[in-house]
Tab-separated table of C-alpha atoms and ligand atoms in Angstrom:
chain	number	residue	atom	x	y	z
A	15	MET	CA	43.298	91.688	56.063
A	16	ARG	CA	45.450	91.692	59.191
A	17	THR	CA	45.698	88.916	61.766
A	18	GLU	CA	47.124	89.778	65.170
A	19	ILE	CA	49.921	87.495	66.365
A	20	ALA	CA	48.229	87.343	69.765
A	21	SER	CA	45.217	85.624	68.197
A	22	LEU	CA	47.407	82.598	67.355
A	23	GLY	CA	49.573	82.497	70.486
A	24	GLU	CA	53.211	81.396	70.445
A	25	PHE	CA	52.628	77.772	69.549
A	26	GLY	CA	49.826	78.538	67.085
A	27	LEU	CA	52.182	80.994	65.393
A	28	ILE	CA	55.002	78.439	65.123
A	29	ARG	CA	52.557	75.913	63.650
A	30	HIS	CA	51.283	78.518	61.191
A	31	LEU	CA	54.781	79.504	60.054
A	32	THR	CA	56.033	75.963	59.649
A	33	LYS	CA	52.996	74.076	58.320
A	34	ASN	CA	54.378	74.042	54.758
A	35	ASN	CA	57.958	73.429	55.791
A	36	GLU	CA	59.478	70.603	53.743
A	37	THR	CA	62.262	68.209	54.672
A	38	ARG	CA	64.691	67.780	51.781
A	39	ASN	CA	67.606	65.958	53.367
A	40	ALA	CA	67.597	62.332	54.405
A	41	GLY	CA	69.825	63.280	57.337
A	42	THR	CA	67.002	65.286	58.960
A	43	ILE	CA	65.717	62.708	61.385
A	44	LEU	CA	63.671	65.027	63.566
A	45	GLY	CA	62.678	68.569	62.581
A	46	ILE	CA	60.482	71.205	64.177
A	47	GLY	CA	58.342	70.381	67.200
A	48	ASP	CA	60.597	69.059	69.932
A	49	ASP	CA	63.196	70.477	72.308
A	50	ALA	CA	65.825	70.070	69.620
A	51	ALA	CA	66.228	68.763	66.080
A	52	VAL	CA	68.175	65.567	65.323
A	53	ILE	CA	70.440	65.352	62.296
A	54	ASP	CA	72.151	62.202	61.137
A	55	GLN	CA	75.645	62.639	59.782
A	56	PHE	CA	76.778	59.324	58.380
A	57	GLY	CA	75.707	57.346	61.412
A	58	ARG	CA	76.541	59.944	64.056
A	59	GLN	CA	73.631	61.924	65.369
A	60	SER	CA	73.719	65.600	66.284
A	61	VAL	CA	71.085	67.406	68.272
A	62	ILE	CA	70.539	71.137	67.659
A	63	SER	CA	68.510	73.725	69.516
A	64	THR	CA	68.344	77.505	69.554
A	65	ASP	CA	66.857	80.022	71.980
A	66	MET	CA	66.721	83.754	72.354
A	67	LEU	CA	66.832	85.946	75.464
A	68	VAL	CA	65.563	89.508	75.102
A	69	GLU	CA	66.072	92.353	77.569
A	70	GLY	CA	62.779	93.462	79.071
A	71	ILE	CA	61.097	90.165	78.113
A	72	HIS	CA	63.349	87.450	79.534
A	73	PHE	CA	65.580	89.445	81.817
A	74	ASP	CA	65.796	92.783	83.604
A	75	LEU	CA	69.302	94.227	83.860
A	76	MET	CA	68.291	96.027	87.051
A	77	TYR	CA	68.581	92.823	89.025
A	78	THR	CA	70.312	90.398	86.697
A	79	PRO	CA	74.089	90.330	87.182
A	80	LEU	CA	75.665	90.021	83.725
A	81	LYS	CA	77.797	87.084	84.740
A	82	HIS	CA	74.664	85.186	85.705
A	83	LEU	CA	72.980	86.228	82.483
A	84	GLY	CA	75.852	84.836	80.420
A	85	TYR	CA	75.716	81.596	82.372
A	86	LYS	CA	71.950	81.343	82.038
A	87	ALA	CA	71.946	82.063	78.284
A	88	VAL	CA	74.138	78.991	77.830
A	89	ALA	CA	72.418	76.875	80.491
A	90	VAL	CA	68.883	77.184	79.102
A	91	ASN	CA	70.072	76.070	75.690
A	92	LEU	CA	71.962	73.114	77.097
A	93	SER	CA	68.765	72.188	78.899
A	94	ASP	CA	67.024	71.605	75.545
A	95	ILE	CA	69.894	69.351	74.454
A	96	CYS	CA	69.609	67.397	77.725
A	97	ALA	CA	65.851	67.115	77.133
A	98	MET	CA	66.674	64.942	74.111
A	99	MET	CA	68.852	62.678	76.326
A	100	ALA	CA	71.837	64.004	74.391
A	101	THR	CA	75.196	65.369	75.569
A	102	PRO	CA	75.891	69.026	74.751
A	103	THR	CA	79.176	69.641	72.931
A	104	HIS	CA	79.138	73.056	71.199
A	105	ILE	CA	77.427	76.432	71.265
A	106	THR	CA	77.377	79.581	69.187
A	107	MET	CA	76.633	82.906	70.869
A	108	SER	CA	75.077	85.841	69.031
A	109	ILE	CA	74.512	89.194	70.684
A	110	ALA	CA	72.788	92.436	69.677
A	111	LEU	CA	73.983	95.286	71.890
A	112	SER	CA	72.570	98.654	72.847
A	113	ASN	CA	74.951	101.453	73.807
A	114	LYS	CA	73.909	100.888	77.432
A	115	VAL	CA	76.252	97.901	77.528
A	116	SER	CA	79.965	98.635	78.138
A	117	VAL	CA	82.966	96.452	77.317
A	118	GLU	CA	83.406	95.826	81.061
A	119	ALA	CA	79.810	94.673	81.290
A	120	LEU	CA	80.299	92.365	78.302
A	121	ASP	CA	83.448	90.972	79.893
A	122	GLU	CA	81.334	90.006	82.871
A	123	PHE	CA	78.700	88.482	80.598
A	124	TYR	CA	81.354	86.373	78.895
A	125	GLU	CA	82.788	85.309	82.249
A	126	GLY	CA	79.424	83.650	82.818
A	127	VAL	CA	79.359	82.205	79.292
A	128	TYR	CA	82.798	80.646	79.766
A	129	ALA	CA	81.937	79.402	83.253
A	130	ALA	CA	78.933	77.503	81.853
A	131	CYS	CA	81.029	76.154	78.948
A	132	GLU	CA	83.608	74.894	81.435
A	133	ARG	CA	81.044	73.447	83.819
A	134	TYR	CA	79.289	71.500	81.037
A	135	ASN	CA	82.341	70.727	78.916
A	136	VAL	CA	81.061	72.646	75.903
A	137	ASP	CA	83.025	74.588	73.259
A	138	LEU	CA	82.035	78.052	72.082
A	139	VAL	CA	82.647	77.829	68.329
A	140	GLY	CA	81.151	80.992	66.858
A	141	GLY	CA	78.390	83.542	66.899
A	142	ASP	CA	77.507	86.984	65.645
A	143	THR	CA	77.698	90.518	67.031
A	144	CYS	CA	75.610	93.508	66.003
A	145	SER	CA	73.922	96.576	67.485
A	146	SER	CA	70.392	96.872	68.771
A	147	LYS	CA	68.063	99.824	69.292
A	148	SER	CA	65.863	97.894	71.666
A	149	GLY	CA	68.039	96.535	74.418
A	150	PHE	CA	70.315	93.549	74.765
A	151	ILE	CA	69.367	90.480	72.731
A	152	ILE	CA	71.106	87.130	73.105
A	153	SER	CA	70.704	84.175	70.789
A	154	VAL	CA	72.415	80.894	71.496
A	155	THR	CA	72.506	77.744	69.405
A	156	ALA	CA	73.499	74.565	71.170
A	157	ILE	CA	74.668	71.345	69.568
A	158	GLY	CA	74.932	67.977	71.206
A	159	GLU	CA	75.605	64.383	70.341
A	160	VAL	CA	73.744	61.190	70.990
A	161	ALA	CA	74.367	57.548	70.127
A	162	PRO	CA	72.395	56.564	67.006
A	163	ASP	CA	68.668	56.542	67.754
A	164	LYS	CA	69.187	56.937	71.504
A	165	TYR	CA	67.599	60.380	71.571
A	166	VAL	CA	64.269	60.808	73.356
A	167	THR	CA	61.432	62.921	71.933
A	168	ARG	CA	58.266	64.389	73.457
A	169	GLY	CA	56.250	61.847	71.521
A	170	GLY	CA	56.931	58.378	72.918
A	171	ALA	CA	54.910	58.185	76.139
A	172	LYS	CA	52.362	55.363	76.300
A	173	PRO	CA	49.527	54.552	78.699
A	174	ASN	CA	50.677	53.262	82.103
A	175	ASP	CA	54.152	54.807	81.812
A	176	LEU	CA	55.237	56.632	84.943
A	177	ILE	CA	55.698	60.395	84.841
A	178	CYS	CA	58.912	61.626	86.471
A	179	VAL	CA	60.380	65.046	87.199
A	180	THR	CA	63.884	65.934	88.334
A	181	GLY	CA	64.828	68.210	91.240
A	182	ASP	CA	62.173	70.490	92.664
A	183	LEU	CA	59.740	72.877	91.012
A	184	GLY	CA	58.353	76.369	91.550
A	185	ALA	CA	61.470	77.920	93.075
A	186	ALA	CA	62.503	79.972	90.035
A	187	TYR	CA	59.060	81.584	89.857
A	188	LEU	CA	59.234	82.670	93.490
A	189	GLY	CA	62.829	83.836	93.031
A	190	LEU	CA	61.584	86.096	90.247
A	191	GLN	CA	58.718	87.402	92.397
A	192	LEU	CA	61.241	88.231	95.112
A	193	LEU	CA	63.506	90.118	92.714
A	194	GLU	CA	60.518	92.013	91.300
A	195	ARG	CA	59.375	92.912	94.808
A	196	GLU	CA	62.840	94.168	95.782
A	197	LYS	CA	63.062	96.154	92.551
A	198	LYS	CA	59.783	97.894	93.343
A	199	ILE	CA	60.928	98.717	96.874
A	200	PHE	CA	64.244	99.998	95.535
A	201	LEU	CA	62.545	102.240	92.967
A	202	GLU	CA	60.291	103.707	95.649
A	203	HIS	CA	63.038	104.020	98.294
A	204	PRO	CA	66.413	104.131	96.512
A	205	GLY	CA	68.281	104.168	99.845
A	206	VAL	CA	67.062	100.724	100.845
A	207	GLN	CA	69.442	97.972	99.796
A	208	PRO	CA	67.725	94.641	99.254
A	209	ASP	CA	68.799	91.799	101.482
A	210	LEU	CA	68.300	88.580	99.588
A	211	GLN	CA	70.961	86.574	101.437
A	212	GLN	CA	68.284	84.566	103.205
A	213	GLN	CA	66.732	83.644	99.878
A	214	ALA	CA	69.832	82.508	98.039
A	215	TYR	CA	68.182	79.276	96.913
A	216	LEU	CA	65.134	80.865	95.282
A	217	VAL	CA	67.063	83.745	93.721
A	218	GLY	CA	69.761	81.346	92.549
A	219	ARG	CA	67.163	79.206	90.810
A	220	ILE	CA	65.996	82.089	88.603
A	221	LEU	CA	69.378	83.738	88.019
A	222	LYS	CA	71.555	80.657	87.551
A	223	PRO	CA	69.623	77.593	86.399
A	224	GLU	CA	71.497	74.343	85.803
A	225	PRO	CA	70.580	71.954	82.981
A	226	ARG	CA	70.117	68.389	84.268
A	227	ALA	CA	73.040	66.884	82.374
A	228	ASP	CA	73.756	64.935	85.570
A	229	VAL	CA	70.433	63.102	85.423
A	230	VAL	CA	70.799	62.399	81.704
A	231	GLU	CA	74.207	60.892	82.385
A	232	TRP	CA	72.811	58.823	85.260
A	233	LEU	CA	69.947	57.479	83.122
A	234	GLN	CA	72.436	56.556	80.395
A	235	GLU	CA	74.718	54.814	82.896
A	236	LYS	CA	71.839	52.826	84.341
A	237	GLY	CA	70.581	51.924	80.879
A	238	ILE	CA	67.208	53.549	81.530
A	239	MET	CA	65.674	54.779	78.291
A	240	PRO	CA	62.795	57.172	79.013
A	241	THR	CA	59.876	56.829	76.626
A	242	SER	CA	59.525	60.620	76.297
A	243	MET	CA	61.205	63.720	77.641
A	244	ILE	CA	60.909	67.530	77.684
A	245	ASP	CA	62.539	70.221	79.799
A	246	ILE	CA	60.429	72.352	82.121
A	247	SER	CA	60.882	75.916	80.934
A	248	ASP	CA	57.273	77.115	81.054
A	249	GLY	CA	55.819	75.290	84.059
A	250	LEU	CA	54.907	71.655	84.621
A	251	SER	CA	51.348	71.797	83.262
A	252	SER	CA	52.315	73.437	79.985
A	253	GLU	CA	55.121	70.892	79.452
A	254	LEU	CA	52.816	67.980	80.341
A	255	LEU	CA	50.361	69.271	77.753
A	256	HIS	CA	53.113	69.284	75.109
A	257	LEU	CA	54.250	65.822	76.088
A	258	CYS	CA	50.753	64.334	76.070
A	259	ARG	CA	49.794	66.065	72.837
A	260	ASN	CA	52.916	64.797	71.063
A	261	SER	CA	52.464	61.315	72.538
A	262	ASP	CA	48.721	61.197	71.895
A	263	THR	CA	47.973	60.321	75.507
A	264	GLY	CA	46.355	61.669	78.629
A	265	CYS	CA	47.793	61.726	82.138
A	266	VAL	CA	47.086	61.786	85.844
A	267	LEU	CA	49.289	64.014	87.994
A	268	TYR	CA	49.260	63.849	91.790
A	269	GLU	CA	49.531	67.181	93.565
A	270	ASP	CA	51.129	65.668	96.668
A	271	LYS	CA	53.918	64.092	94.602
A	272	ILE	CA	55.103	67.349	93.000
A	273	PRO	CA	58.533	68.050	94.542
A	274	ALA	CA	59.130	71.434	96.177
A	275	HIS	CA	62.049	72.785	98.214
A	276	ASP	CA	61.353	73.899	101.808
A	277	ASP	CA	62.270	77.485	100.852
A	278	THR	CA	59.707	77.329	98.050
A	279	ARG	CA	56.984	76.197	100.464
A	280	ALA	CA	57.849	78.925	102.965
A	281	MET	CA	57.962	81.697	100.374
A	282	ALA	CA	54.754	80.527	98.674
A	283	MET	CA	53.073	80.949	102.087
A	284	GLN	CA	54.520	84.457	102.426
A	285	PHE	CA	53.296	85.440	98.961
A	286	GLY	CA	49.941	83.784	99.592
A	287	VAL	CA	50.144	81.524	96.540
A	288	SER	CA	49.939	77.749	96.393
A	289	VAL	CA	53.194	75.832	95.877
A	290	THR	CA	51.350	73.718	93.332
A	291	THR	CA	50.484	76.784	91.264
A	292	CYS	CA	54.156	77.836	91.335
A	293	ALA	CA	55.198	74.415	90.025
A	294	LEU	CA	52.426	74.093	87.445
A	295	SER	CA	52.332	77.613	86.069
A	296	GLY	CA	55.580	79.249	87.126
A	297	GLY	CA	58.457	78.713	84.763
A	298	GLU	CA	62.195	78.598	84.316
A	299	ASP	CA	62.921	75.675	86.595
A	300	TYR	CA	64.796	73.916	83.765
A	301	GLU	CA	64.217	70.540	85.336
A	302	LEU	CA	63.365	67.528	83.172
A	303	LEU	CA	59.948	65.949	82.772
A	304	PHE	CA	60.067	62.419	81.401
A	305	THR	CA	58.173	59.158	81.270
A	306	ILE	CA	59.471	55.650	81.888
A	307	ASP	CA	58.107	52.173	81.471
A	308	GLN	CA	56.728	50.783	84.753
A	309	ALA	CA	59.392	48.076	84.595
A	310	ASP	CA	62.000	50.759	85.279
A	311	TYR	CA	60.322	51.994	88.467
A	312	GLU	CA	62.679	50.206	90.873
A	313	LYS	CA	65.683	51.730	89.126
A	314	VAL	CA	64.561	55.341	89.621
A	315	ALA	CA	62.824	54.871	92.983
A	316	HIS	CA	65.992	55.407	95.011
A	317	ASN	CA	67.383	58.356	93.096
A	318	SER	CA	66.638	61.428	95.234
A	319	ASN	CA	66.958	63.632	92.116
A	320	ILE	CA	63.904	61.991	90.572
A	321	SER	CA	60.260	62.048	91.717
A	322	VAL	CA	57.469	59.975	90.234
A	323	VAL	CA	54.517	62.371	90.012
A	324	GLY	CA	51.872	60.499	88.058
A	325	TYR	CA	51.161	58.177	85.176
A	326	VAL	CA	50.225	58.270	81.510
A	327	THR	CA	46.699	57.349	80.416
A	328	ASP	CA	44.756	56.864	77.182
A	329	LYS	CA	44.140	60.106	75.358
A	330	LYS	CA	40.383	59.820	75.830
A	331	GLU	CA	40.791	60.060	79.601
A	332	GLY	CA	42.200	63.565	79.253
A	333	LEU	CA	44.729	65.329	81.474
A	334	HIS	CA	44.009	65.509	85.183
A	335	LEU	CA	45.424	66.673	88.465
A	336	VAL	CA	44.454	64.802	91.608
A	337	THR	CA	44.626	67.287	94.480
A	338	LYS	CA	45.799	66.569	98.020
A	339	SER	CA	42.190	66.320	99.086
A	340	GLY	CA	41.536	63.698	96.401
A	341	ASN	CA	39.587	65.865	93.953
A	342	LYS	CA	40.204	65.447	90.251
A	343	HIS	CA	40.623	68.569	88.090
A	344	VAL	CA	41.290	69.076	84.404
A	345	LEU	CA	44.856	70.286	83.786
A	346	THR	CA	45.176	73.345	81.574
A	347	ALA	CA	48.249	75.181	80.286
A	348	GLN	CA	47.716	77.696	83.080
A	349	GLY	CA	47.638	75.021	85.746
A	350	TRP	CA	44.344	73.497	86.642
A	351	ASN	CA	40.773	74.513	86.320
A	352	ALA	CA	38.990	74.540	89.655
A	353	PHE	CA	35.619	74.599	87.863
A	354	SER	CA	35.839	71.278	86.103
B	29	ADP	P1	61.507	75.119	73.697
B	29	ADP	O1	60.478	75.667	74.652
B	29	ADP	O2	61.943	73.741	74.025
B	29	ADP	O3	62.658	76.063	73.469
B	29	ADP	P2	59.840	76.102	71.602
B	29	ADP	O4	58.504	76.010	72.204
B	29	ADP	O5	60.553	77.416	71.589
B	29	ADP	O6	60.780	74.994	72.270
B	29	ADP	O7	59.779	75.619	70.105
B	29	ADP	C1	59.055	74.477	69.725
B	29	ADP	C2	59.545	74.012	68.356
B	29	ADP	O8	59.321	75.001	67.350
B	29	ADP	C3	61.053	73.751	68.311
B	29	ADP	O9	61.254	72.628	67.486
B	29	ADP	C4	61.614	75.005	67.669
B	29	ADP	O10	62.837	74.764	67.018
B	29	ADP	C5	60.528	75.368	66.677
B	29	ADP	N1	60.466	76.810	66.354
B	29	ADP	C6	60.251	77.836	67.216
B	29	ADP	N2	60.221	79.016	66.568
B	29	ADP	C7	60.410	78.746	65.259
B	29	ADP	C8	60.470	79.537	64.055
B	29	ADP	N3	60.324	80.871	64.095
B	29	ADP	N4	60.685	78.922	62.882
B	29	ADP	C9	60.843	77.576	62.841
B	29	ADP	N5	60.775	76.767	63.913
B	29	ADP	C10	60.569	77.326	65.117
B	30	MG	MG1	62.563	72.794	75.752
């Protein structure tokens, strides 16, 4: 008997592989199933997360400058640490290299790695290097610290909590569409040099994401403890589904509250897609999605980095998007279903 991986999907596969996983150490406070694990070491708590980037799947070397790639490989891992309300402190960097990659290219890659380490005050403390027959593969493990029991999981949202997102959404998806479009033009007409100067914001969002360590720090300073948190790597709807599933709740999301940059709105028009679809189903924004108690509303209301986009409901009410025209649709991992 043979079961295709595709029949389980990514999350079904992870569940399948880890359903019999046992916890043997008392220090394992939080294991599989969140943005990062939490390990208690004699009263101090460490947060650990790991992520892989694979050439041809996560990045295309035709339009990804290696310096940006190095920066991004670190940044996306730090984002998972931030999503636990923790402060990143260390990373390890493992790389599998094809002979397409030169030492000069790797130097550039590491320039980006070190730039991200400097920017986020993180130490590179190890890794592994080997060869690959299928392109460049990058695996980063990030470690962070958090005051005892001050970490935030995906599982603590409760009905009537407010749903917040940081920054703006959908830009990275459009940045990627732009790069893909320019690549196609370049392959068909090699003489034409792409001019992406005008679209620096969108392209920057896909090539050089920034983890929201700033917002985590601000929340800590203000003493605001979100009830749940996740980072937005796969699109808002998919992350909301994770958050509500882990919290055993439903939610209502308002389309007109979803934050988008002006460049995102303009480019969505050009591509003929809805900005909402870019935010819900695009990915790689690396913003934070979190919930807060209503009592904390006043505290976040004036922070321009934070938008309140909806509220948490009882599980039985399901997950819904209220559109600009006031219609209510069921939210799915792909966005929303116009037929329900
Ligand atoms: P994120 O999108 O935040 O990086 P993932 O969706 O990749 O998180 O992973 C969800 C959870 O499953 C995490 O706790 C992760 O550590 C765990 N996980 C993913 N792949 C595996 C695996 N092959 N074996 C064990 N745990 C895994
Ligand atoms: Mg995550």
